[in-house]
PDB file of C-alpha atoms in Angstrom:
ATOM      1  CA  MET A   1     -47.975  40.297-100.180  1.00  0.00           C
ATOM      2  CA  GLU A   2     -51.603  41.477-100.223  1.00  0.00           C
ATOM      3  CA  GLN A   3     -50.610  44.788 -98.641  1.00  0.00           C
ATOM      4  CA  HIS A   4     -47.904  45.382-101.258  1.00  0.00           C
ATOM      5  CA  ILE A   5     -50.297  44.690-104.107  1.00  0.00           C
ATOM      6  CA  ALA A   6     -53.000  46.866-102.525  1.00  0.00           C
ATOM      7  CA  ARG A   7     -50.552  49.771-102.131  1.00  0.00           C
ATOM      8  CA  LEU A   8     -49.448  49.433-105.748  1.00  0.00           C
ATOM      9  CA  VAL A   9     -53.046  49.389-106.998  1.00  0.00           C
ATOM     10  CA  THR A  10     -53.855  52.441-104.886  1.00  0.00           C
ATOM     11  CA  LYS A  11     -50.890  54.329-106.359  1.00  0.00           C
ATOM     12  CA  MET A  12     -51.916  53.268-109.867  1.00  0.00           C
ATOM     13  CA  ARG A  13     -55.469  54.507-109.333  1.00  0.00           C
ATOM     14  CA  ASN A  14     -54.312  57.776-107.752  1.00  0.00           C
ATOM     15  CA  TYR A  15     -52.073  58.435-110.754  1.00  0.00           C
ATOM     16  CA  GLN A  16     -54.946  57.767-113.141  1.00  0.00           C
ATOM     17  CA  ARG A  17     -57.310  59.992-111.130  1.00  0.00           C
ATOM     18  CA  SER A  18     -54.868  62.905-110.969  1.00  0.00           C
ATOM     19  CA  CYS A  19     -53.983  62.650-114.672  1.00  0.00           C
ATOM     20  CA  LYS A  20     -57.611  62.009-115.732  1.00  0.00           C
ATOM     21  CA  ILE A  21     -56.671  58.712-117.405  1.00  0.00           C
ATOM     22  CA  GLU A  22     -59.559  56.624-118.749  1.00  0.00           C
ATOM     23  CA  LYS A  23     -60.009  53.558-120.930  1.00  0.00           C
ATOM     24  CA  GLN A  24     -56.558  52.108-120.309  1.00  0.00           C
ATOM     25  CA  CYS A  25     -57.507  48.757-118.783  1.00  0.00           C
ATOM     26  CA  LEU A  26     -55.103  46.836-121.019  1.00  0.00           C
ATOM     27  CA  ALA A  27     -52.057  48.878-120.011  1.00  0.00           C
ATOM     28  CA  ASN A  28     -53.150  48.975-116.355  1.00  0.00           C
ATOM     29  CA  THR A  29     -53.723  45.237-116.228  1.00  0.00           C
ATOM     30  CA  GLN A  30     -50.529  44.474-118.140  1.00  0.00           C
ATOM     31  CA  TYR A  31     -48.455  46.554-115.708  1.00  0.00           C
ATOM     32  CA  LEU A  32     -50.043  45.059-112.587  1.00  0.00           C
ATOM     33  CA  TYR A  33     -49.912  41.537-114.043  1.00  0.00           C
ATOM     34  CA  ASP A  34     -46.223  41.914-114.956  1.00  0.00           C
ATOM     35  CA  THR A  35     -45.337  43.370-111.554  1.00  0.00           C
ATOM     36  CA  ILE A  36     -47.090  40.602-109.632  1.00  0.00           C
ATOM     37  CA  ARG A  37     -45.520  37.876-111.801  1.00  0.00           C
ATOM     38  CA  MET A  38     -42.035  39.338-111.348  1.00  0.00           C
ATOM     39  CA  ASN A  39     -42.283  39.791-107.590  1.00  0.00           C
ATOM     40  CA  PHE A  40     -44.479  37.019-106.194  1.00  0.00           C
ATOM     41  CA  ASP A  41     -44.705  33.289-106.651  1.00  0.00           C
ATOM     42  CA  ILE A  42     -48.471  33.158-107.074  1.00  0.00           C
ATOM     43  CA  ASP A  43     -50.883  32.229-109.826  1.00  0.00           C
ATOM     44  CA  VAL A  44     -52.034  35.483-111.390  1.00  0.00           C
ATOM     45  CA  LYS A  45     -54.207  35.775-114.491  1.00  0.00           C
ATOM     46  CA  ALA A  46     -55.591  38.496-116.691  1.00  0.00           C
ATOM     47  CA  LYS A  47     -59.334  38.064-117.110  1.00  0.00           C
ATOM     48  CA  ALA A  48     -61.896  39.651-119.412  1.00  0.00           C
ATOM     49  CA  VAL A  49     -65.004  40.837-117.617  1.00  0.00           C
ATOM     50  CA  MET A  50     -68.229  42.686-118.217  1.00  0.00           C
ATOM     51  CA  VAL A  51     -69.064  45.384-115.702  1.00  0.00           C
ATOM     52  CA  TYR A  52     -72.410  46.571-114.391  1.00  0.00           C
ATOM     53  CA  SER A  53     -72.713  49.622-112.153  1.00  0.00           C
ATOM     54  CA  TYR A  54     -75.667  51.486-110.724  1.00  0.00           C
ATOM     55  CA  ASP A  55     -75.383  54.926-109.136  1.00  0.00           C
ATOM     56  CA  PRO A  56     -78.558  55.545-107.121  1.00  0.00           C
ATOM     57  CA  ASP A  57     -77.667  59.211-106.544  1.00  0.00           C
ATOM     58  CA  LEU A  58     -77.780  59.849-110.291  1.00  0.00           C
ATOM     59  CA  ASN A  59     -80.235  57.026-111.057  1.00  0.00           C
ATOM     60  CA  GLN A  60     -77.681  55.975-113.662  1.00  0.00           C
ATOM     61  CA  THR A  61     -76.660  52.557-114.930  1.00  0.00           C
ATOM     62  CA  LYS A  62     -73.338  51.964-116.639  1.00  0.00           C
ATOM     63  CA  ILE A  63     -72.421  48.810-118.536  1.00  0.00           C
ATOM     64  CA  ILE A  64     -68.913  48.083-119.796  1.00  0.00           C
ATOM     65  CA  ILE A  65     -68.490  45.015-121.977  1.00  0.00           C
ATOM     66  CA  GLY A  66     -64.791  45.270-122.915  1.00  0.00           C
ATOM     67  CA  HIS A  67     -62.687  45.326-119.764  1.00  0.00           C
ATOM     68  CA  VAL A  68     -59.710  43.351-118.422  1.00  0.00           C
ATOM     69  CA  VAL A  69     -58.697  42.874-114.784  1.00  0.00           C
ATOM     70  CA  VAL A  70     -56.177  40.852-112.790  1.00  0.00           C
ATOM     71  CA  CYS A  71     -57.331  37.741-110.903  1.00  0.00           C
ATOM     72  CA  ILE A  72     -55.599  35.952-108.066  1.00  0.00           C
ATOM     73  CA  ASP A  73     -57.447  32.825-106.929  1.00  0.00           C
ATOM     74  CA  ASP A  74     -60.692  34.151-108.493  1.00  0.00           C
ATOM     75  CA  TYR A  75     -60.306  37.420-106.561  1.00  0.00           C
ATOM     76  CA  ILE A  76     -60.668  40.346-108.973  1.00  0.00           C
ATOM     77  CA  ILE A  77     -58.247  43.238-108.731  1.00  0.00           C
ATOM     78  CA  ASP A  78     -59.227  46.116-110.990  1.00  0.00           C
ATOM     79  CA  PRO A  79     -56.299  48.506-111.428  1.00  0.00           C
ATOM     80  CA  SER A  80     -58.342  50.946-113.550  1.00  0.00           C
ATOM     81  CA  PHE A  81     -59.596  53.939-111.576  1.00  0.00           C
ATOM     82  CA  ASP A  82     -62.322  54.917-114.045  1.00  0.00           C
ATOM     83  CA  VAL A  83     -64.047  51.535-113.634  1.00  0.00           C
ATOM     84  CA  SER A  84     -63.177  50.543-110.054  1.00  0.00           C
ATOM     85  CA  ASN A  85     -64.470  53.906-108.815  1.00  0.00           C
ATOM     86  CA  LEU A  86     -68.005  53.252-110.097  1.00  0.00           C
ATOM     87  CA  LYS A  87     -70.751  52.699-107.513  1.00  0.00           C
ATOM     88  CA  ASN A  88     -72.401  49.330-106.813  1.00  0.00           C
ATOM     89  CA  ILE A  89     -70.128  47.539-109.256  1.00  0.00           C
ATOM     90  CA  LYS A  90     -70.578  43.929-110.323  1.00  0.00           C
ATOM     91  CA  TYR A  91     -68.120  42.002-112.488  1.00  0.00           C
ATOM     92  CA  PHE A  92     -69.137  39.148-114.784  1.00  0.00           C
ATOM     93  CA  ASP A  93     -66.871  36.771-116.681  1.00  0.00           C
ATOM     94  CA  ASN A  94     -69.697  34.635-118.062  1.00  0.00           C
ATOM     95  CA  ILE A  95     -71.701  36.013-120.986  1.00  0.00           C
ATOM     96  CA  ASN A  96     -74.865  34.015-120.245  1.00  0.00           C
ATOM     97  CA  THR A  97     -74.889  35.039-116.595  1.00  0.00           C
ATOM     98  CA  PHE A  98     -74.516  38.682-117.578  1.00  0.00           C
ATOM     99  CA  ILE A  99     -77.236  38.548-120.251  1.00  0.00           C
ATOM    100  CA  ASN A 100     -79.656  36.636-118.012  1.00  0.00           C
ATOM    101  CA  SER A 101     -78.980  38.869-114.996  1.00  0.00           C
ATOM    102  CA  TYR A 102     -80.121  41.942-116.891  1.00  0.00           C
ATOM    103  CA  ASN A 103     -82.721  40.249-119.100  1.00  0.00           C
ATOM    104  CA  ILE A 104     -81.096  41.346-122.366  1.00  0.00           C
ATOM    105  CA  LYS A 105     -83.269  39.962-125.155  1.00  0.00           C
ATOM    106  CA  ASN A 106     -82.472  42.098-128.194  1.00  0.00           C
ATOM    107  CA  LYS A 107     -80.523  39.819-130.549  1.00  0.00           C
ATOM    108  CA  TYR A 108     -78.427  42.709-131.860  1.00  0.00           C
ATOM    109  CA  ASP A 109     -77.414  43.682-128.297  1.00  0.00           C
ATOM    110  CA  VAL A 110     -76.624  40.070-127.410  1.00  0.00           C
ATOM    111  CA  LYS A 111     -74.489  39.700-130.538  1.00  0.00           C
ATOM    112  CA  LYS A 112     -72.551  42.908-129.769  1.00  0.00           C
ATOM    113  CA  ILE A 113     -71.981  41.807-126.162  1.00  0.00           C
ATOM    114  CA  ILE A 114     -70.659  38.425-127.288  1.00  0.00           C
ATOM    115  CA  GLU A 115     -68.393  39.924-129.969  1.00  0.00           C
ATOM    116  CA  GLU A 116     -66.906  42.575-127.667  1.00  0.00           C
ATOM    117  CA  HIS A 117     -66.384  40.193-124.758  1.00  0.00           C
ATOM    118  CA  LEU A 118     -64.680  37.623-126.994  1.00  0.00           C
ATOM    119  CA  ILE A 119     -62.254  40.285-128.253  1.00  0.00           C
ATOM    120  CA  PHE A 120     -61.249  41.126-124.687  1.00  0.00           C
ATOM    121  CA  ARG A 121     -61.169  37.478-123.647  1.00  0.00           C
ATOM    122  CA  ASN A 122     -58.707  36.860-126.483  1.00  0.00           C
ATOM    123  CA  LEU A 123     -56.571  39.794-125.313  1.00  0.00           C
ATOM    124  CA  ALA A 124     -56.535  38.432-121.747  1.00  0.00           C
ATOM    125  CA  THR A 125     -55.588  34.967-123.032  1.00  0.00           C
ATOM    126  CA  ARG A 126     -52.723  36.445-125.022  1.00  0.00           C
ATOM    127  CA  MET A 127     -51.542  38.342-121.936  1.00  0.00           C
ATOM    128  CA  ASN A 128     -51.653  35.111-119.920  1.00  0.00           C
ATOM    129  CA  ASN A 129     -49.540  33.472-122.648  1.00  0.00           C
ATOM    130  CA  ASN A 130     -46.784  36.038-122.004  1.00  0.00           C
ATOM    131  CA  GLU A 131     -47.623  38.284-124.925  1.00  0.00           C
ATOM    132  CA  ILE A 132     -47.400  41.979-124.145  1.00  0.00           C
ATOM    133  CA  ILE A 133     -50.770  43.611-124.785  1.00  0.00           C
ATOM    134  CA  ILE A 134     -50.486  47.380-124.497  1.00  0.00           C
ATOM    135  CA  SER A 135     -52.871  49.655-126.343  1.00  0.00           C
ATOM    136  CA  ASP A 136     -50.932  52.807-125.422  1.00  0.00           C
ATOM    137  CA  LYS A 137     -47.194  52.294-124.929  1.00  0.00           C
ATOM    138  CA  LYS A 138     -46.612  55.925-123.911  1.00  0.00           C
ATOM    139  CA  TYR A 139     -49.161  55.648-121.098  1.00  0.00           C
ATOM    140  CA  TYR A 140     -47.728  52.290-119.970  1.00  0.00           C
ATOM    141  CA  ASN A 141     -44.231  53.808-119.786  1.00  0.00           C
ATOM    142  CA  ASN A 142     -45.534  56.909-117.981  1.00  0.00           C
ATOM    143  CA  ILE A 143     -47.322  54.946-115.266  1.00  0.00           C
ATOM    144  CA  ALA A 144     -44.342  52.594-114.935  1.00  0.00           C
ATOM    145  CA  ASP A 145     -41.977  55.568-114.503  1.00  0.00           C
ATOM    146  CA  PHE A 146     -44.310  57.200-111.970  1.00  0.00           C
ATOM    147  CA  LEU A 147     -44.659  54.019-109.920  1.00  0.00           C
ATOM    148  CA  GLU A 148     -40.945  53.270-109.982  1.00  0.00           C
ATOM    149  CA  LYS A 149     -40.147  56.805-108.796  1.00  0.00           C
ATOM    150  CA  ASN A 150     -42.876  56.802-106.148  1.00  0.00           C
ATOM    151  CA  THR A 151     -42.350  53.345-104.696  1.00  0.00           C
ATOM    152  CA  LYS A 152     -39.579  53.524-102.125  1.00  0.00           C
ATOM    153  CA  THR A 153     -38.762  49.838-102.173  1.00  0.00           C
ATOM    154  CA  ASN A 154     -39.322  47.031-104.588  1.00  0.00           C
ATOM    155  CA  ILE A 155     -42.515  45.135-104.118  1.00  0.00           C
TER     156      ILE A 155
END
């Protein structure tokens, strides 16, 4: 099972890389979530996370507050190439842990982090309640078509 899921995620990321797809975590997570639920008898969840990345080569930090991933037994699977490809990545699902880890004290920044994370947490909850959450239906259909054509057997 793990190998099948890993191969699917790799194909998803390769498609996104080759087509220069970014900021499609909802469609990516929805597709992977749906595929896992349809093919495996395991507990899978969509989960909102905050992402921290540091690239020492560029001396660059990247923070993403609104992001959704798939979780199986608290193991995060990020089907989005643009995020999963970042260097030294850390995922956080707890707002306080994230804020305290990076010593964020500005009240405006804290408020924005909370607001954005709650929006994505609500989207993940809706996905887990069998609601289809797709921000770009054309992209979702394109990646689904690509994966169906390029996967020799069903998962």
